[in-house]
């Protein structure tokens, strides 16, 4: 250990400032700052030496001072709505952890129907976040999104906005919807129906259009196409009863799992139909309840870990290179077959 290291061998009563740590170690204050900044220009040996000394002395960088000197807050704003869908809490929890791994803290803005959207968007800008990640915020218009993300790294997750040049990451909805149509066809189901959540959203439009197109290609009949109005258990329950009262269908694709759960209960308990013997049911997402024995729901699994990894990567790339052109990034998922479409259990086909 050299003389500078000897000076910092014993702990102090008060926390050190960056300037004091730099003086004791015989390095510049900027070197201390770079040691705590991911991706900064500093040798691995010097970074390790500074971090070791900081740990021994319980030194913590001052976030406010760092923000003033670097003009970065190291905060990512996560904008969400429609939180009744159980897919989103899981996604947000994993996304927050992924952002922490690249030294970005999360600040969540839950924009709900009926709230003052303008006030919440003003608050988003007042917090001076470095990045904005919008997760299926269906109540926001394209103009609102553009204003909220202007001058910041920005990624849309599970949503695209036509004619708005923003980077997006989502499950490949077209792949998933076509896979479900193919599965129904393979089972010999030819009178099929579709239940949307929010009919105007990009997520729903991609799933609906792909499903309807594939149904036509396979020579199947689309008996019902219903907009449930929201992604909720109650909406799925109502939609299923409407289908059961109409022309007979033998398979229903619900736009997500929570809709499918409500639909299955309505078909079984109120309409007196058997699932899957009378009506096969499929959802989309593969949330936890899809695996419950009561539902054992066939669904298209969204690749959450891959979506999070891609989102975090795109945010960090934009922070480093703000001039990056926007891109669309669909990610493949997986059809998971369970008892809501298949009666006989097979380890090869059912999870």
CSV table of C-alpha atoms in Angstrom, one decimal:
chain,number,residue,atom,x,y,z
A,1,UNK,CA,0.0,0.0,0.0
A,2,UNK,CA,1.4,3.4,-1.0
A,3,UNK,CA,1.4,6.6,1.2
A,4,UNK,CA,-1.9,7.8,-0.2
A,5,UNK,CA,-3.5,4.5,0.7
A,6,UNK,CA,-2.0,4.7,4.2
A,7,UNK,CA,-3.8,8.0,4.7
A,8,UNK,CA,-7.2,6.4,4.1
A,9,UNK,CA,-6.7,3.2,6.1
A,10,UNK,CA,-8.8,4.3,9.1
A,11,UNK,CA,-12.4,5.5,9.0
A,12,UNK,CA,-13.5,9.0,9.7
A,13,UNK,CA,-16.4,10.2,11.8
A,14,UNK,CA,-17.9,12.3,8.9
A,15,UNK,CA,-18.5,11.2,5.4
A,16,UNK,CA,-15.9,12.4,2.9
A,17,UNK,CA,-16.6,14.7,0.0
A,18,UNK,CA,-15.4,13.8,-3.5
A,19,UNK,CA,-12.8,16.5,-3.2
A,20,UNK,CA,-11.5,15.2,0.1
A,21,UNK,CA,-11.3,11.6,-1.2
A,22,UNK,CA,-9.4,12.8,-4.3
A,23,UNK,CA,-6.9,14.7,-2.2
A,24,UNK,CA,-6.2,11.8,0.2
A,25,UNK,CA,-5.7,9.4,-2.7
A,26,UNK,CA,-3.7,11.8,-4.8
A,27,UNK,CA,-6.0,11.7,-7.8
A,28,UNK,CA,-8.2,14.4,-9.4
A,29,UNK,CA,-11.8,15.0,-8.3
A,30,UNK,CA,-12.9,14.2,-11.9
A,31,UNK,CA,-11.3,10.7,-11.5
A,32,UNK,CA,-13.5,10.1,-8.5
A,33,UNK,CA,-16.5,11.2,-10.4
A,34,UNK,CA,-15.7,9.0,-13.4
A,35,UNK,CA,-15.2,6.0,-11.1
A,36,UNK,CA,-18.8,6.2,-10.2
A,37,UNK,CA,-20.1,6.9,-13.7
A,38,UNK,CA,-20.8,3.8,-15.8
A,39,UNK,CA,-19.1,3.9,-19.2
A,40,UNK,CA,-16.8,6.8,-18.3
A,41,UNK,CA,-13.2,7.0,-19.4
A,42,UNK,CA,-11.0,5.6,-16.6
A,43,UNK,CA,-8.7,2.7,-16.3
A,44,UNK,CA,-10.1,-0.4,-14.6
A,45,UNK,CA,-7.2,-0.4,-12.1
A,46,UNK,CA,-7.9,3.2,-11.0
A,47,UNK,CA,-11.6,2.7,-10.8
A,48,UNK,CA,-11.1,-0.4,-8.6
A,49,UNK,CA,-8.7,1.5,-6.3
A,50,UNK,CA,-11.1,4.4,-5.9
A,51,UNK,CA,-14.1,2.2,-5.3
A,52,UNK,CA,-12.1,0.2,-2.7
A,53,UNK,CA,-11.2,3.3,-0.8
A,54,UNK,CA,-14.7,4.7,-1.0
A,55,UNK,CA,-16.0,1.4,0.5
A,56,UNK,CA,-13.5,1.5,3.4
A,57,UNK,CA,-14.5,5.1,4.2
A,58,UNK,CA,-18.2,4.8,3.5
A,59,UNK,CA,-18.0,7.4,0.8
A,60,UNK,CA,-21.2,7.9,-1.2
A,61,UNK,CA,-21.3,10.2,-4.2
A,62,UNK,CA,-23.6,13.2,-3.8
A,63,UNK,CA,-26.5,12.7,-6.3
A,64,UNK,CA,-27.4,16.4,-6.4
A,65,UNK,CA,-23.9,17.5,-7.0
A,66,UNK,CA,-23.4,14.9,-9.7
A,67,UNK,CA,-26.6,16.0,-11.4
A,68,UNK,CA,-25.4,19.6,-11.4
A,69,UNK,CA,-21.9,18.7,-12.8
A,70,UNK,CA,-23.0,16.2,-15.4
A,71,UNK,CA,-26.5,17.6,-16.2
A,72,UNK,CA,-27.9,14.1,-15.7
A,73,UNK,CA,-30.3,13.0,-13.1
A,74,UNK,CA,-29.8,9.2,-13.7
A,75,UNK,CA,-33.5,8.8,-13.4
A,76,UNK,CA,-35.8,7.0,-15.9
A,77,UNK,CA,-39.5,8.0,-15.8
A,78,UNK,CA,-41.8,5.0,-16.3
A,79,UNK,CA,-45.2,6.0,-17.6
A,80,UNK,CA,-48.0,3.4,-17.2
A,81,UNK,CA,-51.7,3.1,-17.3
A,82,UNK,CA,-54.3,0.2,-17.4
A,83,UNK,CA,-52.6,-1.4,-14.3
A,84,UNK,CA,-55.4,-3.9,-13.8
A,85,UNK,CA,-53.6,-6.1,-16.3
A,86,UNK,CA,-51.3,-8.4,-14.1
A,87,UNK,CA,-48.8,-8.5,-16.9
A,88,UNK,CA,-47.6,-4.9,-16.2
A,89,UNK,CA,-46.6,-5.1,-12.5
A,90,UNK,CA,-44.3,-8.0,-13.4
A,91,UNK,CA,-42.8,-6.1,-16.3
A,92,UNK,CA,-42.3,-3.0,-14.3
A,93,UNK,CA,-40.6,-4.8,-11.4
A,94,UNK,CA,-38.1,-6.5,-13.8
A,95,UNK,CA,-37.6,-3.3,-15.8
A,96,UNK,CA,-36.8,-1.3,-12.6
A,97,UNK,CA,-34.2,-3.9,-11.6
A,98,UNK,CA,-32.7,-3.8,-15.2
A,99,UNK,CA,-32.4,-0.1,-15.0
A,100,UNK,CA,-30.7,-0.3,-11.6
A,101,UNK,CA,-28.0,-2.5,-13.1
A,102,UNK,CA,-27.0,0.4,-15.4
A,103,UNK,CA,-27.2,3.0,-12.5
A,104,UNK,CA,-30.6,4.4,-13.5
A,105,UNK,CA,-33.3,4.8,-10.8
A,106,UNK,CA,-37.0,4.5,-11.7
A,107,UNK,CA,-39.7,7.1,-11.1
A,108,UNK,CA,-43.2,5.8,-12.0
A,109,UNK,CA,-46.0,7.9,-13.3
A,110,UNK,CA,-49.4,6.1,-13.3
A,111,UNK,CA,-51.6,8.0,-15.7
A,112,UNK,CA,-55.2,6.9,-15.2
A,113,UNK,CA,-58.5,7.6,-17.0
A,114,UNK,CA,-60.1,10.8,-15.7
A,115,UNK,CA,-57.0,12.2,-14.2
A,116,UNK,CA,-55.5,15.5,-15.3
A,117,UNK,CA,-53.0,14.2,-17.8
A,118,UNK,CA,-51.5,17.6,-18.6
A,119,UNK,CA,-50.5,18.1,-14.9
A,120,UNK,CA,-48.9,14.7,-14.7
A,121,UNK,CA,-46.9,15.2,-17.9
A,122,UNK,CA,-45.7,18.6,-16.6
A,123,UNK,CA,-44.5,16.8,-13.4
A,124,UNK,CA,-42.7,14.3,-15.6
A,125,UNK,CA,-40.7,17.1,-17.2
A,126,UNK,CA,-40.2,19.0,-14.0
A,127,UNK,CA,-38.3,15.9,-12.5
A,128,UNK,CA,-35.8,16.3,-15.3
A,129,UNK,CA,-35.6,12.6,-16.0
A,130,UNK,CA,-32.9,11.4,-18.4
A,131,UNK,CA,-35.2,8.8,-20.1
A,132,UNK,CA,-38.9,8.2,-20.6
A,133,UNK,CA,-40.2,4.6,-20.9
A,134,UNK,CA,-43.9,4.5,-21.8
A,135,UNK,CA,-45.6,1.2,-21.1
A,136,UNK,CA,-48.9,0.9,-22.9
A,137,UNK,CA,-50.1,4.3,-21.7
A,138,UNK,CA,-53.3,4.1,-23.6
A,139,UNK,CA,-54.7,7.4,-22.3
A,140,UNK,CA,-51.9,9.4,-23.9
A,141,UNK,CA,-52.3,10.9,-27.4
A,142,UNK,CA,-49.4,10.9,-29.9
A,143,UNK,CA,-48.9,14.6,-29.3
A,144,UNK,CA,-48.7,14.2,-25.5
A,145,UNK,CA,-46.1,11.4,-25.9
A,146,UNK,CA,-44.1,13.5,-28.3
A,147,UNK,CA,-44.1,16.5,-25.8
A,148,UNK,CA,-43.2,14.3,-22.8
A,149,UNK,CA,-40.3,12.6,-24.6
A,150,UNK,CA,-38.8,15.6,-26.4
A,151,UNK,CA,-35.1,15.9,-25.8
A,152,UNK,CA,-34.9,12.7,-23.8
A,153,UNK,CA,-34.0,9.1,-24.4
A,154,UNK,CA,-37.4,7.4,-25.0
A,155,UNK,CA,-38.7,3.9,-25.6
A,156,UNK,CA,-42.3,2.7,-26.1
A,157,UNK,CA,-42.8,-0.7,-24.5
A,158,UNK,CA,-45.7,-2.9,-25.7
A,159,UNK,CA,-47.0,-0.1,-27.9
A,160,UNK,CA,-46.3,1.7,-31.1
A,161,UNK,CA,-47.7,5.0,-32.3
A,162,UNK,CA,-48.1,5.4,-36.1
A,163,UNK,CA,-46.3,8.4,-37.6
A,164,UNK,CA,-44.5,9.2,-34.3
A,165,UNK,CA,-40.7,8.6,-34.6
A,166,UNK,CA,-40.1,6.8,-31.3
A,167,UNK,CA,-38.2,3.6,-30.6
A,168,UNK,CA,-40.4,0.7,-29.5
A,169,UNK,CA,-40.0,-2.7,-28.0
A,170,UNK,CA,-42.8,-5.3,-27.9
A,171,UNK,CA,-43.6,-8.9,-28.2
A,172,UNK,CA,-44.2,-10.0,-31.8
A,173,UNK,CA,-48.0,-9.7,-31.7
A,174,UNK,CA,-48.4,-10.9,-35.3
A,175,UNK,CA,-46.4,-14.0,-34.6
A,176,UNK,CA,-48.5,-14.8,-31.5
A,177,UNK,CA,-51.9,-14.2,-33.0
A,178,UNK,CA,-51.0,-16.4,-36.1
A,179,UNK,CA,-49.7,-19.1,-33.8
A,180,UNK,CA,-53.0,-19.2,-31.9
A,181,UNK,CA,-55.0,-19.4,-35.2
A,182,UNK,CA,-52.8,-22.2,-36.4
A,183,UNK,CA,-53.4,-24.0,-33.1
A,184,UNK,CA,-57.2,-23.7,-33.3
A,185,UNK,CA,-57.0,-25.0,-36.9
A,186,UNK,CA,-54.8,-28.0,-35.9
A,187,UNK,CA,-57.5,-28.9,-33.3
A,188,UNK,CA,-60.2,-28.9,-35.9
A,189,UNK,CA,-61.9,-25.7,-34.6
A,190,UNK,CA,-63.2,-23.8,-37.6
A,191,UNK,CA,-65.8,-21.4,-36.1
A,192,UNK,CA,-63.7,-19.0,-34.1
A,193,UNK,CA,-64.1,-15.7,-32.3
A,194,UNK,CA,-61.9,-12.8,-31.1
A,195,UNK,CA,-62.3,-10.6,-28.0
A,196,UNK,CA,-60.3,-7.4,-27.9
A,197,UNK,CA,-59.6,-5.3,-24.9
A,198,UNK,CA,-59.1,-1.7,-26.0
A,199,UNK,CA,-60.0,-1.8,-29.7
A,200,UNK,CA,-57.9,1.2,-30.8
A,201,UNK,CA,-54.6,0.3,-29.3
A,202,UNK,CA,-51.6,-0.8,-31.4
A,203,UNK,CA,-51.2,-3.9,-29.4
A,204,UNK,CA,-54.8,-5.0,-30.0
A,205,UNK,CA,-54.8,-4.0,-33.6
A,206,UNK,CA,-51.7,-6.1,-34.4
A,207,UNK,CA,-53.2,-9.1,-32.6
A,208,UNK,CA,-56.7,-8.8,-34.1
A,209,UNK,CA,-55.6,-8.1,-37.7
A,210,UNK,CA,-53.1,-10.9,-37.7
A,211,UNK,CA,-55.6,-13.4,-36.2
A,212,UNK,CA,-58.4,-12.4,-38.6
A,213,UNK,CA,-56.1,-12.6,-41.6
A,214,UNK,CA,-54.7,-16.0,-40.6
A,215,UNK,CA,-58.2,-17.3,-39.9
A,216,UNK,CA,-59.2,-16.4,-43.5
A,217,UNK,CA,-56.0,-17.9,-44.9
A,218,UNK,CA,-56.9,-21.2,-43.2
A,219,UNK,CA,-60.4,-21.3,-44.5
A,220,UNK,CA,-61.9,-20.9,-40.9
A,221,UNK,CA,-64.9,-18.7,-40.1
A,222,UNK,CA,-64.8,-15.7,-37.8
A,223,UNK,CA,-68.1,-15.8,-35.9
A,224,UNK,CA,-67.7,-13.0,-33.5
A,225,UNK,CA,-65.2,-10.1,-33.1
A,226,UNK,CA,-66.0,-8.1,-29.9
A,227,UNK,CA,-64.3,-5.1,-28.3
A,228,UNK,CA,-64.6,-5.7,-24.5
A,229,UNK,CA,-63.7,-2.1,-23.8
A,230,UNK,CA,-60.9,-2.8,-21.3
A,231,UNK,CA,-58.4,-5.5,-20.3
A,232,UNK,CA,-60.1,-6.8,-17.2
A,233,UNK,CA,-61.7,-10.0,-15.8
A,234,UNK,CA,-65.2,-8.4,-15.8
A,235,UNK,CA,-64.8,-7.3,-19.5
A,236,UNK,CA,-63.8,-10.8,-20.5
A,237,UNK,CA,-66.8,-12.3,-18.5
A,238,UNK,CA,-69.3,-10.0,-20.3
A,239,UNK,CA,-67.8,-10.6,-23.7
A,240,UNK,CA,-67.9,-14.4,-23.3
A,241,UNK,CA,-71.6,-14.3,-22.3
A,242,UNK,CA,-72.3,-12.2,-25.4
A,243,UNK,CA,-70.6,-14.8,-27.6
A,244,UNK,CA,-72.5,-17.6,-25.8
A,245,UNK,CA,-75.8,-16.0,-26.6
A,246,UNK,CA,-75.0,-15.6,-30.3
A,247,UNK,CA,-74.1,-17.9,-33.2
A,248,UNK,CA,-72.2,-21.0,-32.0
A,249,UNK,CA,-68.4,-20.7,-31.8
A,250,UNK,CA,-66.0,-23.5,-31.0
A,251,UNK,CA,-62.9,-21.5,-30.1
A,252,UNK,CA,-62.2,-18.0,-28.6
A,253,UNK,CA,-59.0,-16.0,-28.7
A,254,UNK,CA,-59.0,-13.4,-25.9
A,255,UNK,CA,-56.5,-10.5,-26.4
A,256,UNK,CA,-54.9,-11.2,-23.0
A,257,UNK,CA,-55.0,-13.6,-20.1
A,258,UNK,CA,-57.1,-11.6,-17.7
A,259,UNK,CA,-59.8,-11.3,-20.3
A,260,UNK,CA,-59.6,-15.1,-20.9
A,261,UNK,CA,-59.9,-15.9,-17.2
A,262,UNK,CA,-63.2,-13.9,-17.0
A,263,UNK,CA,-64.3,-15.5,-20.2
A,264,UNK,CA,-63.6,-19.1,-19.1
A,265,UNK,CA,-65.5,-18.6,-15.8
A,266,UNK,CA,-68.5,-17.1,-17.7
A,267,UNK,CA,-68.6,-20.0,-20.2
A,268,UNK,CA,-68.4,-22.6,-17.5
A,269,UNK,CA,-70.5,-21.1,-14.7
A,270,UNK,CA,-73.1,-19.0,-16.5
A,271,UNK,CA,-73.3,-20.4,-20.0
A,272,UNK,CA,-73.1,-24.1,-19.1
A,273,UNK,CA,-70.4,-24.8,-21.7
A,274,UNK,CA,-67.4,-27.1,-21.2
A,275,UNK,CA,-63.8,-25.8,-21.8
A,276,UNK,CA,-62.3,-27.0,-24.0
A,277,UNK,CA,-64.7,-29.7,-25.1
A,278,UNK,CA,-67.4,-27.2,-26.3
A,279,UNK,CA,-65.2,-24.1,-26.6
A,280,UNK,CA,-61.4,-23.9,-26.7
A,281,UNK,CA,-60.0,-20.8,-25.1
A,282,UNK,CA,-56.6,-19.0,-25.6
A,283,UNK,CA,-55.1,-15.9,-24.2
A,284,UNK,CA,-52.0,-13.8,-24.5
A,285,UNK,CA,-49.2,-12.9,-22.1
A,286,UNK,CA,-48.8,-16.0,-19.8
A,287,UNK,CA,-49.3,-14.3,-16.5
A,288,UNK,CA,-49.2,-16.3,-13.3
A,289,UNK,CA,-53.0,-17.1,-13.2
A,290,UNK,CA,-52.6,-18.8,-16.7
A,291,UNK,CA,-50.8,-21.6,-14.9
A,292,UNK,CA,-53.4,-22.0,-12.1
A,293,UNK,CA,-55.1,-25.5,-12.4
A,294,UNK,CA,-58.5,-23.8,-12.5
A,295,UNK,CA,-57.6,-22.1,-15.8
A,296,UNK,CA,-54.6,-24.0,-17.2
A,297,UNK,CA,-54.8,-21.5,-20.0
A,298,UNK,CA,-53.3,-21.9,-23.4
A,299,UNK,CA,-51.6,-18.6,-24.2
A,300,UNK,CA,-48.8,-16.9,-26.1
A,301,UNK,CA,-46.0,-16.1,-23.7
A,302,UNK,CA,-44.5,-12.6,-23.8
A,303,UNK,CA,-40.7,-12.8,-23.5
A,304,UNK,CA,-40.5,-10.3,-20.5
A,305,UNK,CA,-36.8,-10.8,-19.8
A,306,UNK,CA,-35.9,-10.2,-23.4
A,307,UNK,CA,-38.1,-7.2,-23.6
A,308,UNK,CA,-36.5,-5.7,-20.5
A,309,UNK,CA,-33.0,-6.4,-21.7
A,310,UNK,CA,-33.7,-4.8,-25.1
A,311,UNK,CA,-35.4,-1.8,-23.5
A,312,UNK,CA,-32.5,-1.1,-21.1
A,313,UNK,CA,-30.0,-1.5,-23.9
A,314,UNK,CA,-31.9,1.0,-26.1
A,315,UNK,CA,-32.1,3.5,-23.3
A,316,UNK,CA,-28.4,3.4,-22.6
A,317,UNK,CA,-27.6,3.6,-26.3
A,318,UNK,CA,-29.7,6.7,-26.7
A,319,UNK,CA,-28.2,8.3,-23.6
A,320,UNK,CA,-24.7,7.8,-25.1
A,321,UNK,CA,-25.7,8.7,-28.7
A,322,UNK,CA,-28.8,11.0,-28.7
A,323,UNK,CA,-28.8,11.1,-32.5
A,324,UNK,CA,-29.7,7.4,-32.9
A,325,UNK,CA,-32.6,6.9,-35.4
A,326,UNK,CA,-35.8,5.4,-34.0
A,327,UNK,CA,-36.3,1.7,-34.5
A,328,UNK,CA,-39.1,-0.9,-34.0
A,329,UNK,CA,-38.0,-4.1,-32.1
A,330,UNK,CA,-40.5,-7.0,-32.1
A,331,UNK,CA,-39.3,-9.9,-30.0
A,332,UNK,CA,-40.5,-13.5,-30.5
A,333,UNK,CA,-42.5,-15.2,-27.8
A,334,UNK,CA,-43.8,-18.8,-27.4
A,335,UNK,CA,-47.1,-20.6,-27.7
A,336,UNK,CA,-47.8,-22.5,-24.5
A,337,UNK,CA,-50.5,-25.2,-24.8
A,338,UNK,CA,-52.5,-26.1,-21.7
A,339,UNK,CA,-55.9,-27.7,-20.9
A,340,UNK,CA,-58.1,-24.8,-22.0
A,341,UNK,CA,-57.6,-26.1,-25.6
A,342,UNK,CA,-56.4,-29.7,-25.1
A,343,UNK,CA,-58.1,-32.2,-22.9
A,344,UNK,CA,-55.5,-34.9,-22.8
A,345,UNK,CA,-52.3,-34.1,-20.9
A,346,UNK,CA,-49.0,-34.5,-22.8
A,347,UNK,CA,-45.6,-33.5,-21.4
A,348,UNK,CA,-44.5,-32.7,-24.9
A,349,UNK,CA,-47.2,-30.2,-25.6
A,350,UNK,CA,-48.5,-28.9,-22.2
A,351,UNK,CA,-46.6,-26.8,-19.6
